[in-house]
Amino acid sequence: MRQKIVAGNWKCNTNLQEGIELAKAVDTVVASKGADDVVVVLGTPFTHITKVVETVNTERIGVAAQNCAAEAKGAYTGEVSAEMVKSTGANYVILGHSERREYYGETSETLNKKLALALENKLTPIYCCGEALDIREAGTQNAFVKKQLDETIFKLSSDDFKKIAIAYEPIWAIGTGVTASSEQAQEIHAFIRGTIAEKFGNEIAEGTSILYGGSCKPSNAKELFANKDVDGGLIGGASMKAEDFIGIINGF
Ligand code: 13P
């Protein structure tokens, strides 16, 4: 179902105590100021998930892992499985973030395994896609993103596809302070929705939440979220301060 979603991605930041403090602060501001129709999600490090689930009102705030293993279980030292994530009380998992693709060599093939395990374990994948600056400058971003989708989530059954959310995150906007303009965001979100319609039909396309990520902050959230194909945001830096995060949530 198409929902307004604002998800924080804390990346590799905060120790456990800092993470709990941040979760408490977000819980408090969301309870007092957060619009009820916006789904709020916190994407925390694995080590924090259990505590964050205990700290926040999970009726109001969802918790996400930022990754999960490509295997169900077994001799994979250091990996955290989708089943483990689910058993903490988390309900979401961010998959395919450009940082994981770039620094950890995550391929479409790996992502397909992770997507299958996430769905099997009833985690909602927030699937990330988006192009680097050279691709944007060459004007081939639509073809690039379509290829990412074709190789991964477009292979899902329509029943499974309905369970995911998508985050479009142009790499040139991540952590750079440069945000896609409202027009650029709307244009590519509409393109993504159009390709979903071609693949799965209009009803499913209209029911898919497509979030924008990349230097989203309270000062630009309103303009970005006003676009008809932008259903929220995946927020890095600005999710690390409860006041900024609530400012973005209230951008709707
Ligand atoms: P910033 O909001 O810090 O640009 O990060 C975006 C992002 O990568 C969220 O997943």
CSV table of C-alpha atoms and ligand atoms in Angstrom, one decimal:
chain,number,residue,atom,x,y,z
A,1,MET,CA,0.0,0.0,0.0
A,2,ARG,CA,1.3,3.4,-0.9
A,3,GLN,CA,2.3,5.2,2.3
A,4,LYS,CA,4.1,8.4,3.3
A,5,ILE,CA,7.3,7.1,4.8
A,6,VAL,CA,10.2,9.0,6.4
A,7,ALA,CA,13.0,6.6,7.2
A,8,GLY,CA,16.3,7.5,9.0
A,9,ASN,CA,19.5,5.7,8.0
A,10,TRP,CA,22.0,6.2,10.8
A,11,LYS,CA,24.7,4.4,8.7
A,12,CYS,CA,27.8,3.5,10.8
A,13,ASN,CA,27.2,6.3,13.4
A,14,THR,CA,26.4,6.3,17.2
A,15,ASN,CA,27.6,4.0,19.8
A,16,LEU,CA,24.8,2.0,21.6
A,17,GLN,CA,24.2,4.7,24.3
A,18,GLU,CA,24.1,7.5,21.8
A,19,GLY,CA,21.7,5.5,19.6
A,20,ILE,CA,19.3,4.9,22.5
A,21,GLU,CA,19.4,8.6,23.4
A,22,LEU,CA,18.7,9.5,19.7
A,23,ALA,CA,15.8,6.9,19.6
A,24,LYS,CA,14.3,8.3,22.8
A,25,ALA,CA,14.5,11.8,21.4
A,26,VAL,CA,12.9,10.8,18.1
A,27,ASP,CA,10.2,8.9,20.0
A,28,THR,CA,9.4,11.9,22.1
A,29,VAL,CA,9.2,14.4,19.2
A,30,VAL,CA,7.2,12.0,17.0
A,31,ALA,CA,4.7,11.4,19.8
A,32,SER,CA,4.2,15.1,20.3
A,33,LYS,CA,4.6,16.6,16.8
A,34,GLY,CA,4.6,13.8,14.2
A,35,ALA,CA,1.9,13.7,11.6
A,36,ASP,CA,-0.1,10.5,12.2
A,37,ASP,CA,-0.3,9.7,8.5
A,38,VAL,CA,3.5,9.5,8.1
A,39,VAL,CA,5.2,6.1,8.7
A,40,VAL,CA,8.4,6.8,10.6
A,41,VAL,CA,11.3,4.3,10.5
A,42,LEU,CA,14.7,4.2,12.2
A,43,GLY,CA,17.5,2.4,10.4
A,44,THR,CA,20.0,1.6,13.1
A,45,PRO,CA,23.2,-0.4,13.3
A,46,PHE,CA,22.6,-4.1,14.0
A,47,THR,CA,24.0,-3.7,17.5
A,48,HIS,CA,21.3,-1.2,18.4
A,49,ILE,CA,18.2,-2.8,17.0
A,50,THR,CA,16.9,-4.7,20.0
A,51,LYS,CA,17.4,-1.8,22.3
A,52,VAL,CA,15.8,0.7,19.9
A,53,VAL,CA,12.8,-1.6,19.5
A,54,GLU,CA,12.5,-1.6,23.4
A,55,THR,CA,12.9,2.2,23.5
A,56,VAL,CA,10.4,3.5,21.0
A,57,ASN,CA,6.7,3.1,20.7
A,58,THR,CA,6.7,0.4,18.0
A,59,GLU,CA,3.0,1.1,17.3
A,60,ARG,CA,4.2,4.5,15.9
A,61,ILE,CA,7.8,3.9,14.9
A,62,GLY,CA,9.2,1.1,12.7
A,63,VAL,CA,12.8,-0.1,13.1
A,64,ALA,CA,15.0,-1.2,10.2
A,65,ALA,CA,18.3,-3.0,9.7
A,66,GLN,CA,20.6,-1.4,7.1
A,67,ASN,CA,21.5,-4.8,5.6
A,68,CYS,CA,21.0,-8.5,6.0
A,69,ALA,CA,22.9,-11.6,5.0
A,70,ALA,CA,22.5,-13.2,1.6
A,71,GLU,CA,22.3,-16.6,3.3
A,72,ALA,CA,19.6,-17.9,5.7
A,73,LYS,CA,22.1,-19.2,8.3
A,74,GLY,CA,25.3,-21.2,8.7
A,75,ALA,CA,29.0,-20.7,8.7
A,76,TYR,CA,29.1,-17.1,7.6
A,77,THR,CA,31.2,-15.4,10.3
A,78,GLY,CA,30.1,-11.8,10.9
A,79,GLU,CA,26.9,-12.0,9.0
A,80,VAL,CA,23.4,-11.1,10.4
A,81,SER,CA,20.5,-13.0,8.8
A,82,ALA,CA,17.1,-11.7,7.9
A,83,GLU,CA,15.6,-14.1,10.5
A,84,MET,CA,17.8,-12.6,13.2
A,85,VAL,CA,16.7,-9.1,12.3
A,86,LYS,CA,13.1,-10.1,12.4
A,87,SER,CA,13.5,-11.8,15.8
A,88,THR,CA,14.5,-8.5,17.3
A,89,GLY,CA,11.1,-6.9,16.5
A,90,ALA,CA,12.4,-4.9,13.5
A,91,ASN,CA,10.1,-4.9,10.5
A,92,TYR,CA,12.2,-3.3,7.8
A,93,VAL,CA,15.5,-3.8,6.1
A,94,ILE,CA,17.3,-1.3,3.8
A,95,LEU,CA,18.8,-3.2,0.9
A,96,GLY,CA,21.0,-2.1,-2.0
A,97,HIS,CA,22.2,1.2,-0.6
A,98,SER,CA,24.8,2.7,-2.9
A,99,GLU,CA,27.4,2.6,-0.2
A,100,ARG,CA,27.0,-1.2,0.1
A,101,ARG,CA,27.1,-1.6,-3.6
A,102,GLU,CA,30.2,0.6,-3.9
A,103,TYR,CA,32.3,-0.4,-0.8
A,104,TYR,CA,31.1,-4.0,-0.3
A,105,GLY,CA,30.7,-5.1,-3.9
A,106,GLU,CA,27.0,-5.8,-3.5
A,107,THR,CA,25.7,-7.0,-6.9
A,108,SER,CA,22.2,-7.6,-8.2
A,109,GLU,CA,22.7,-11.3,-7.7
A,110,THR,CA,23.5,-10.8,-4.0
A,111,LEU,CA,20.6,-8.4,-3.6
A,112,ASN,CA,18.2,-10.9,-5.1
A,113,LYS,CA,19.1,-13.4,-2.4
A,114,LYS,CA,18.8,-10.8,0.3
A,115,LEU,CA,15.4,-9.6,-1.0
A,116,ALA,CA,14.1,-13.2,-1.0
A,117,LEU,CA,15.2,-13.8,2.6
A,118,ALA,CA,13.9,-10.5,3.8
A,119,LEU,CA,10.5,-11.2,2.3
A,120,GLU,CA,10.4,-14.8,3.6
A,121,ASN,CA,11.0,-13.4,7.1
A,122,LYS,CA,8.3,-10.7,6.7
A,123,LEU,CA,10.7,-7.8,6.7
A,124,THR,CA,9.7,-4.9,4.4
A,125,PRO,CA,12.7,-4.2,2.1
A,126,ILE,CA,13.4,-0.5,1.4
A,127,TYR,CA,15.2,-1.1,-1.9
A,128,CYS,CA,17.7,1.6,-2.9
A,129,CYS,CA,18.6,2.6,-6.4
A,130,GLY,CA,20.2,5.6,-8.0
A,131,GLU,CA,23.0,6.8,-10.3
A,132,ALA,CA,26.4,8.4,-9.9
A,133,LEU,CA,27.3,11.9,-11.1
A,134,ASP,CA,28.9,10.9,-14.4
A,135,ILE,CA,25.7,9.0,-15.4
A,136,ARG,CA,23.5,12.0,-14.4
A,137,GLU,CA,25.8,14.3,-16.4
A,138,ALA,CA,25.6,12.0,-19.4
A,139,GLY,CA,21.8,12.1,-19.1
A,140,THR,CA,21.5,8.3,-18.9
A,141,GLN,CA,20.1,8.1,-15.4
A,142,ASN,CA,16.7,6.6,-16.4
A,143,ALA,CA,18.3,3.7,-18.3
A,144,PHE,CA,20.7,3.1,-15.4
A,145,VAL,CA,18.0,3.0,-12.8
A,146,LYS,CA,15.7,0.9,-14.9
A,147,LYS,CA,18.6,-1.7,-15.3
A,148,GLN,CA,19.0,-1.8,-11.5
A,149,LEU,CA,15.3,-2.5,-11.1
A,150,ASP,CA,15.2,-5.0,-14.0
A,151,GLU,CA,18.0,-7.0,-12.4
A,152,THR,CA,16.4,-7.1,-9.0
A,153,ILE,CA,13.0,-6.1,-7.8
A,154,PHE,CA,11.4,-6.5,-11.2
A,155,LYS,CA,12.1,-10.2,-10.9
A,156,LEU,CA,9.8,-10.5,-7.9
A,157,SER,CA,6.3,-11.8,-8.2
A,158,SER,CA,3.7,-9.1,-8.1
A,159,ASP,CA,2.6,-10.3,-4.7
A,160,ASP,CA,6.1,-9.8,-3.3
A,161,PHE,CA,6.7,-6.6,-5.2
A,162,LYS,CA,3.6,-5.1,-3.4
A,163,LYS,CA,5.5,-5.6,-0.1
A,164,ILE,CA,8.5,-3.4,-0.8
A,165,ALA,CA,9.3,0.3,-0.8
A,166,ILE,CA,11.8,1.9,-3.1
A,167,ALA,CA,14.2,4.7,-2.3
A,168,TYR,CA,15.7,6.6,-5.2
A,169,GLU,CA,19.0,8.0,-4.0
A,170,PRO,CA,21.2,9.8,-6.5
A,171,ILE,CA,24.8,9.1,-5.4
A,172,TRP,CA,25.8,12.7,-6.2
A,173,ALA,CA,23.3,14.0,-3.6
A,174,ILE,CA,24.2,11.6,-0.7
A,175,GLY,CA,26.1,13.4,2.1
A,176,THR,CA,27.1,16.2,-0.3
A,177,GLY,CA,24.7,18.9,0.7
A,178,VAL,CA,23.6,19.0,-3.0
A,179,THR,CA,20.0,17.9,-3.3
A,180,ALA,CA,18.2,16.9,-6.4
A,181,SER,CA,15.9,19.7,-7.4
A,182,SER,CA,12.2,19.1,-6.9
A,183,GLU,CA,11.8,18.8,-10.7
A,184,GLN,CA,14.7,16.3,-11.0
A,185,ALA,CA,13.2,14.2,-8.2
A,186,GLN,CA,9.7,14.3,-9.6
A,187,GLU,CA,10.9,13.4,-13.1
A,188,ILE,CA,12.8,10.3,-12.1
A,189,HIS,CA,10.2,9.2,-9.6
A,190,ALA,CA,7.5,9.4,-12.3
A,191,PHE,CA,9.8,7.5,-14.6
A,192,ILE,CA,10.3,4.8,-11.9
A,193,ARG,CA,6.5,4.6,-11.3
A,194,GLY,CA,6.0,4.4,-15.1
A,195,THR,CA,8.3,1.4,-15.4
A,196,ILE,CA,6.5,-0.3,-12.5
A,197,ALA,CA,3.2,0.2,-14.3
A,198,GLU,CA,4.7,-1.3,-17.4
A,199,LYS,CA,5.9,-4.3,-15.5
A,200,PHE,CA,3.2,-4.9,-12.9
A,201,GLY,CA,0.3,-2.7,-14.0
A,202,ASN,CA,-1.1,0.6,-12.9
A,203,GLU,CA,-2.7,-0.5,-9.6
A,204,ILE,CA,0.6,-1.8,-8.2
A,205,ALA,CA,2.5,1.2,-9.5
A,206,GLU,CA,0.1,3.6,-7.8
A,207,GLY,CA,0.4,1.5,-4.6
A,208,THR,CA,4.2,1.6,-4.4
A,209,SER,CA,5.9,4.1,-2.0
A,210,ILE,CA,8.9,5.7,-3.7
A,211,LEU,CA,11.1,7.7,-1.3
A,212,TYR,CA,13.8,10.2,-2.2
A,213,GLY,CA,17.2,10.2,-0.5
A,214,GLY,CA,20.2,12.5,-0.7
A,215,SER,CA,20.8,15.6,1.4
A,216,CYS,CA,17.1,15.8,2.4
A,217,LYS,CA,16.7,18.3,5.3
A,218,PRO,CA,13.9,20.3,6.9
A,219,SER,CA,14.5,23.2,4.6
A,220,ASN,CA,13.9,21.2,1.4
A,221,ALA,CA,11.6,18.3,2.5
A,222,LYS,CA,8.4,20.3,1.9
A,223,GLU,CA,9.2,21.1,-1.7
A,224,LEU,CA,10.4,17.5,-2.4
A,225,PHE,CA,7.4,15.8,-0.7
A,226,ALA,CA,5.0,18.1,-2.5
A,227,ASN,CA,5.6,16.2,-5.7
A,228,LYS,CA,3.0,13.7,-6.6
A,229,ASP,CA,5.4,10.8,-7.1
A,230,VAL,CA,7.6,11.5,-4.0
A,231,ASP,CA,6.2,9.5,-1.1
A,232,GLY,CA,8.8,10.4,1.5
A,233,GLY,CA,12.4,10.2,2.2
A,234,LEU,CA,15.4,8.1,3.3
A,235,ILE,CA,17.4,10.4,5.4
A,236,GLY,CA,21.1,10.1,6.4
A,237,GLY,CA,22.7,13.1,8.1
A,238,ALA,CA,19.5,14.9,9.1
A,239,SER,CA,18.2,11.8,10.8
A,240,MET,CA,20.9,12.1,13.4
A,241,LYS,CA,19.2,15.0,15.1
A,242,ALA,CA,15.7,14.5,16.4
A,243,GLU,CA,14.6,18.1,15.7
A,244,ASP,CA,15.8,17.9,12.1
A,245,PHE,CA,14.2,14.5,11.6
A,246,ILE,CA,10.8,15.7,12.9
A,247,GLY,CA,11.2,18.8,10.6
A,248,ILE,CA,11.5,16.5,7.7
A,249,ILE,CA,8.5,14.3,8.8
A,250,ASN,CA,6.5,17.5,9.1
A,251,GLY,CA,7.5,18.4,5.5
A,252,PHE,CA,4.3,16.6,4.4
B,1,13P,P1,22.2,12.0,3.4
B,1,13P,O1,20.8,12.4,3.9
B,1,13P,O2,23.2,12.2,4.5
B,1,13P,O3,22.6,12.7,2.1
B,1,13P,O4,22.2,10.5,3.1
B,1,13P,C1,21.2,9.9,2.3
B,1,13P,C2,21.3,8.5,2.4
B,1,13P,O5,22.3,7.9,1.9
B,1,13P,C3,20.2,7.8,3.1
B,1,13P,O6,20.3,6.4,2.9
